Coordinates of N, CA and C in Angstrom, one line a residue:
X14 N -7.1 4.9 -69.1 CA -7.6 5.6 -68.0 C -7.6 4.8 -66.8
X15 N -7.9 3.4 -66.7 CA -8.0 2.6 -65.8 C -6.5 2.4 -65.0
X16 N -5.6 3.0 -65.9 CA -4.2 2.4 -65.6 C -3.5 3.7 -65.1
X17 N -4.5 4.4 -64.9 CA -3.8 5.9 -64.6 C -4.6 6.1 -63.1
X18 N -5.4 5.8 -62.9 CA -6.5 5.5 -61.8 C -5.9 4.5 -61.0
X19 N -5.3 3.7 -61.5 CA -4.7 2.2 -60.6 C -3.3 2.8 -60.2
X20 N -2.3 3.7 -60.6 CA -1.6 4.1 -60.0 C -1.4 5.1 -59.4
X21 N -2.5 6.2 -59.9 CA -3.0 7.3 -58.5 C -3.0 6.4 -57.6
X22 N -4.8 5.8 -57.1 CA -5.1 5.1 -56.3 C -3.3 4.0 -55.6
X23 N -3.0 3.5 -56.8 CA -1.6 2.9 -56.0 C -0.6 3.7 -54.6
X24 N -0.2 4.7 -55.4 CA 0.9 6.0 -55.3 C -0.3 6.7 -53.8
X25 N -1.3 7.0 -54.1 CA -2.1 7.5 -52.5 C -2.0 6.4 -51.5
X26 N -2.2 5.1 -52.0 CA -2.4 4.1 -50.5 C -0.9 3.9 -50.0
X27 N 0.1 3.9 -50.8 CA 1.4 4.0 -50.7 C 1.9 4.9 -49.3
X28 N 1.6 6.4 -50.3 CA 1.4 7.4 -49.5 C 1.1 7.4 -47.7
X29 N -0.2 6.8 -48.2 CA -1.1 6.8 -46.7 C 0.0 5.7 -46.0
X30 N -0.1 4.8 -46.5 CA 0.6 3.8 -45.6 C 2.0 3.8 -45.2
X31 N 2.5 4.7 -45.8 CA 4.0 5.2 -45.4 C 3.5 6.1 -44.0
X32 N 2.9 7.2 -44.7 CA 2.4 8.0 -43.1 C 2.1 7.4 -42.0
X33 N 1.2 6.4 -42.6 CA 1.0 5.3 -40.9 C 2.0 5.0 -40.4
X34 N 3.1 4.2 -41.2 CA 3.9 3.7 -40.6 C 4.9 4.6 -40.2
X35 N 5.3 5.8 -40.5 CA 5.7 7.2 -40.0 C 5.1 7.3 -38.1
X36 N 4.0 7.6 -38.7 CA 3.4 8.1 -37.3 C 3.7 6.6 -36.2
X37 N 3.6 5.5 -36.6 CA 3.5 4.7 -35.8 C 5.0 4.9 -34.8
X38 N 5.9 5.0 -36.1 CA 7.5 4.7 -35.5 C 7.5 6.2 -34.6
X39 N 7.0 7.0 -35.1 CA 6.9 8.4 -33.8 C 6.3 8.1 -32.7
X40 N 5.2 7.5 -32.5 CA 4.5 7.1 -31.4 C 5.5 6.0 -30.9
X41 N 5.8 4.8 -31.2 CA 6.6 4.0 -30.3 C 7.6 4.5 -29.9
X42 N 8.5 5.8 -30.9 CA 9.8 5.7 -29.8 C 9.1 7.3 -28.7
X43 N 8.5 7.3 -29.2 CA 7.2 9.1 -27.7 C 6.9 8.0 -26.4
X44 N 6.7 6.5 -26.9 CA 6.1 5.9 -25.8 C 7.5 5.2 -25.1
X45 N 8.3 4.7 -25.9 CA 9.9 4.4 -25.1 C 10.3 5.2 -24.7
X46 N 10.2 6.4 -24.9 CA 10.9 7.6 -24.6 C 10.1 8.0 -23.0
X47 N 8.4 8.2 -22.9 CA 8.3 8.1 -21.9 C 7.8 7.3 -20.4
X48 N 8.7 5.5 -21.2 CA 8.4 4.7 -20.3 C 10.2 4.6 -19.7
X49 N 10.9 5.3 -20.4 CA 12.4 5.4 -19.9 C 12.0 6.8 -18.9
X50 N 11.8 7.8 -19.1 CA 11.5 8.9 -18.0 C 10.7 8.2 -17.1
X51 N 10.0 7.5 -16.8 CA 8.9 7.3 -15.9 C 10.2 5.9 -15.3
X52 N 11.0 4.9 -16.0 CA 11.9 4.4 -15.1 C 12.6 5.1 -13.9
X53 N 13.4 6.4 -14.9 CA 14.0 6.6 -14.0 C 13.6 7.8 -13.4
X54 N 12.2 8.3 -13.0 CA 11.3 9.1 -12.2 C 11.4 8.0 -10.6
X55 N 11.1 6.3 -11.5 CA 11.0 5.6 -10.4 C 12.0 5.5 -9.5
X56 N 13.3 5.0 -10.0 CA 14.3 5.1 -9.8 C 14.8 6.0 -8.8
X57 N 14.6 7.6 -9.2 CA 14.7 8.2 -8.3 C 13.8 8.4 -7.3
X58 N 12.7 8.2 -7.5 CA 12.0 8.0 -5.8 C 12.4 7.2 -5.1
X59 N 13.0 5.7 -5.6 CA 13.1 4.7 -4.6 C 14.5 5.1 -4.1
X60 N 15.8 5.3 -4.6 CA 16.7 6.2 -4.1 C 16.4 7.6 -2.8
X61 N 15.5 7.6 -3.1 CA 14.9 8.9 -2.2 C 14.6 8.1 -1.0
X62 N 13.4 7.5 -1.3 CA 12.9 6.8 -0.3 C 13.7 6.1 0.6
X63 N 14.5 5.1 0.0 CA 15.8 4.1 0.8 C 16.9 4.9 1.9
X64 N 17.3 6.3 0.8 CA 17.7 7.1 2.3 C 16.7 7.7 2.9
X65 N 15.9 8.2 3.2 CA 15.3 8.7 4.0 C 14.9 7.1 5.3
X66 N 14.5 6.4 4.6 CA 14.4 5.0 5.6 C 15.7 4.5 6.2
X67 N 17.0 5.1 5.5 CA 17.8 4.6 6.2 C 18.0 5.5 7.6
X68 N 18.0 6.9 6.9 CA 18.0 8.1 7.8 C 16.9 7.8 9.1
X69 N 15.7 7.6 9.2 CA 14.6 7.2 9.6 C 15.1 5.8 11.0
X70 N 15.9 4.9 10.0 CA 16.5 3.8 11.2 C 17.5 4.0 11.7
X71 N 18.5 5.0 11.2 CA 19.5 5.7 12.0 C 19.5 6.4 13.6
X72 N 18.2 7.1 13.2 CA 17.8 7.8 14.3 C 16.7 7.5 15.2
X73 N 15.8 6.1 14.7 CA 15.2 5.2 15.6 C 16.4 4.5 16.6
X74 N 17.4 4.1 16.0 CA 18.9 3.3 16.8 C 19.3 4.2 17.6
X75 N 19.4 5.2 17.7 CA 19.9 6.5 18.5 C 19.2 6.9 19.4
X76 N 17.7 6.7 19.1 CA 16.7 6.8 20.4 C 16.6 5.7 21.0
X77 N 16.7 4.7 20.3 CA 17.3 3.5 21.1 C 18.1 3.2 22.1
X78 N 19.0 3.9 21.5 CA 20.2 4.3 23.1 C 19.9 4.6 24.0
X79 N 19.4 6.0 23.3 CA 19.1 7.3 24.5 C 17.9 6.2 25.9
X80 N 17.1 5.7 25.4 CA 16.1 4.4 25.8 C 16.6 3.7 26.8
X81 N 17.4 3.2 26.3 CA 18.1 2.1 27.3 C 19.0 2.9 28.3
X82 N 20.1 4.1 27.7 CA 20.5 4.7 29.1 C 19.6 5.1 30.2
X83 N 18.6 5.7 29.7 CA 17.7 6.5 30.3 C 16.8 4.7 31.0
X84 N 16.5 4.2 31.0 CA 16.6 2.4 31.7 C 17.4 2.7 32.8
X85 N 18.1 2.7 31.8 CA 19.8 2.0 33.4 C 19.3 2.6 34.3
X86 N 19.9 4.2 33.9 CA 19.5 4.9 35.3 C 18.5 5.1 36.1
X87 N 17.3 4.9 35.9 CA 15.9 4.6 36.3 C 16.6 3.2 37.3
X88 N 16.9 2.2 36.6 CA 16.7 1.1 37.6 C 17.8 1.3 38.2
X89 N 18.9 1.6 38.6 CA 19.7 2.1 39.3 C 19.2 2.8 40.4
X90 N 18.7 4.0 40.0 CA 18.5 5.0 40.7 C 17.4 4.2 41.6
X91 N 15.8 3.5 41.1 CA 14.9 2.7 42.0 C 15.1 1.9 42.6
X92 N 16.5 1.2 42.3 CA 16.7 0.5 43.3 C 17.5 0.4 44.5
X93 N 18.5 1.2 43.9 CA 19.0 2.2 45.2 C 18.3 2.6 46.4
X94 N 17.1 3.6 45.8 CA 15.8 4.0 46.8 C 14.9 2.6 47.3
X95 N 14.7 1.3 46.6 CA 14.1 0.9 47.0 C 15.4 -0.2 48.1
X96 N 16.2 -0.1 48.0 CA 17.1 -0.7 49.1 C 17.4 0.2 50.3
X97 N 17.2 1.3 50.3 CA 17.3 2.5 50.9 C 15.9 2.3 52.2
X98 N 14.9 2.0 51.2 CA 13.4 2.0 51.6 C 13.3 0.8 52.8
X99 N 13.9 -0.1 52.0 CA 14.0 -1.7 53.0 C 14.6 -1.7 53.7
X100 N 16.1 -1.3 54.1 CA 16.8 -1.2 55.3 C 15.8 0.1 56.2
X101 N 15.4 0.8 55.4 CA 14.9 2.0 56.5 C 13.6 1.3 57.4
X102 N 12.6 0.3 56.8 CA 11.3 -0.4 57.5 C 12.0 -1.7 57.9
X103 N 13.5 -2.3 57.7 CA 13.5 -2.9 58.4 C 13.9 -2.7 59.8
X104 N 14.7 -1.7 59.7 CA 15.2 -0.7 61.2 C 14.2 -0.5 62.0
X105 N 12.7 -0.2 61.3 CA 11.6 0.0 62.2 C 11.1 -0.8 62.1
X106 N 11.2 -2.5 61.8 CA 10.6 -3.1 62.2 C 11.5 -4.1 63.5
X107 N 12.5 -4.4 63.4 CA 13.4 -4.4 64.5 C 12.9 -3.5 65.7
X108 N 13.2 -2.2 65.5 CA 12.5 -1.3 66.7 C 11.1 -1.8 67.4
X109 N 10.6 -1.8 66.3 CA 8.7 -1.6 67.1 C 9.1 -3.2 67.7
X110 N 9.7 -4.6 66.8 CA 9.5 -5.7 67.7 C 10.3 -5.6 69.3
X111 N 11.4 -4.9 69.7 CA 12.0 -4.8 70.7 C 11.1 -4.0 71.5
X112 N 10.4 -3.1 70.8 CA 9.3 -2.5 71.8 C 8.7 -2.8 72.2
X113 N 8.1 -4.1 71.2 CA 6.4 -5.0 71.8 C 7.2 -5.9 72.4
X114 N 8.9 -6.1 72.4 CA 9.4 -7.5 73.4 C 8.9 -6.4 75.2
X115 N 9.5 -5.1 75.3 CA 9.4 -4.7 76.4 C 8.1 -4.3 77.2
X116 N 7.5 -4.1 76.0 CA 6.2 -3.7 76.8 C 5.3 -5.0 76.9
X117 N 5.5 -6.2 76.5 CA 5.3 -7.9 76.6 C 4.0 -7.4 75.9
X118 N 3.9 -7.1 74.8 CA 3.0 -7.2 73.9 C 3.2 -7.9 72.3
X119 N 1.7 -8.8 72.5 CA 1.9 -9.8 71.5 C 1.6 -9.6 70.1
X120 N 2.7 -8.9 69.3 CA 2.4 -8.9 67.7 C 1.1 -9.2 67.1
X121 N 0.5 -8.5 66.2 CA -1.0 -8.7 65.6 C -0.4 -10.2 65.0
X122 N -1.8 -10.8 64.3 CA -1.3 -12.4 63.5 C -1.2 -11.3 62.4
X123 N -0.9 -10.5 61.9 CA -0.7 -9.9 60.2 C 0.6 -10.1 60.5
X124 N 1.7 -9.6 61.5 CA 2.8 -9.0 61.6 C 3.4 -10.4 61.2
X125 N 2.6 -11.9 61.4 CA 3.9 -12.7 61.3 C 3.8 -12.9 59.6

């Protein structure tokens, strides 16, 4: 009887310990399985992300342009007007001094 009890008991731990080792090999390749999805989950976000950042510095560069033309013409155009501005006050300041030469009037001390 002892010997029929020692190999139930044998043949069940057997049993059981096969099933462990069953479930375990199901669990490791469920967890490789989804640490490979979750790779390339990552994968593809960083692909996503890289164009969009490139797209992103493409069209920072392009406003960049637009930037610097829109510059030029600004200083162009201000300085134009502001050379425009200086010949026109120095015309009048020529004038008004031939004026104060005729009318023998002596310049304020700011004027010099």
């Amino acid at each position: 009887m002892e010997a029929i009890t020692a190999t139930v008991i044998g043949v069940v731990g057997t049993a059981l310990f096969a099933m462990f080792f069953m479930q375990f090999q199901h669990l490791r390749q469920d967890m490789a399985a989804g640490f490979q999805a979750a790779a390339q989950d990552r994968k593809a976000l960083d692909e996503k992300f890289t164009g969009e950042l490139k797209a992103q510095g493409h069209e920072l560069k392009a406003q960049g342009h637009e930037l610097k033309a829109l510059e030029v013409r600004l200083t162009d155009k201000f300085t134009g007007e502001i050379k425009a501005l200086d010949h026109l006050l120095r015309g009048h300041g020529e004038r008004l001094a031939r004026i104060e030469a005729k009318l023998e009037i002596e310049p304020p001390a700011e004027a010099a």
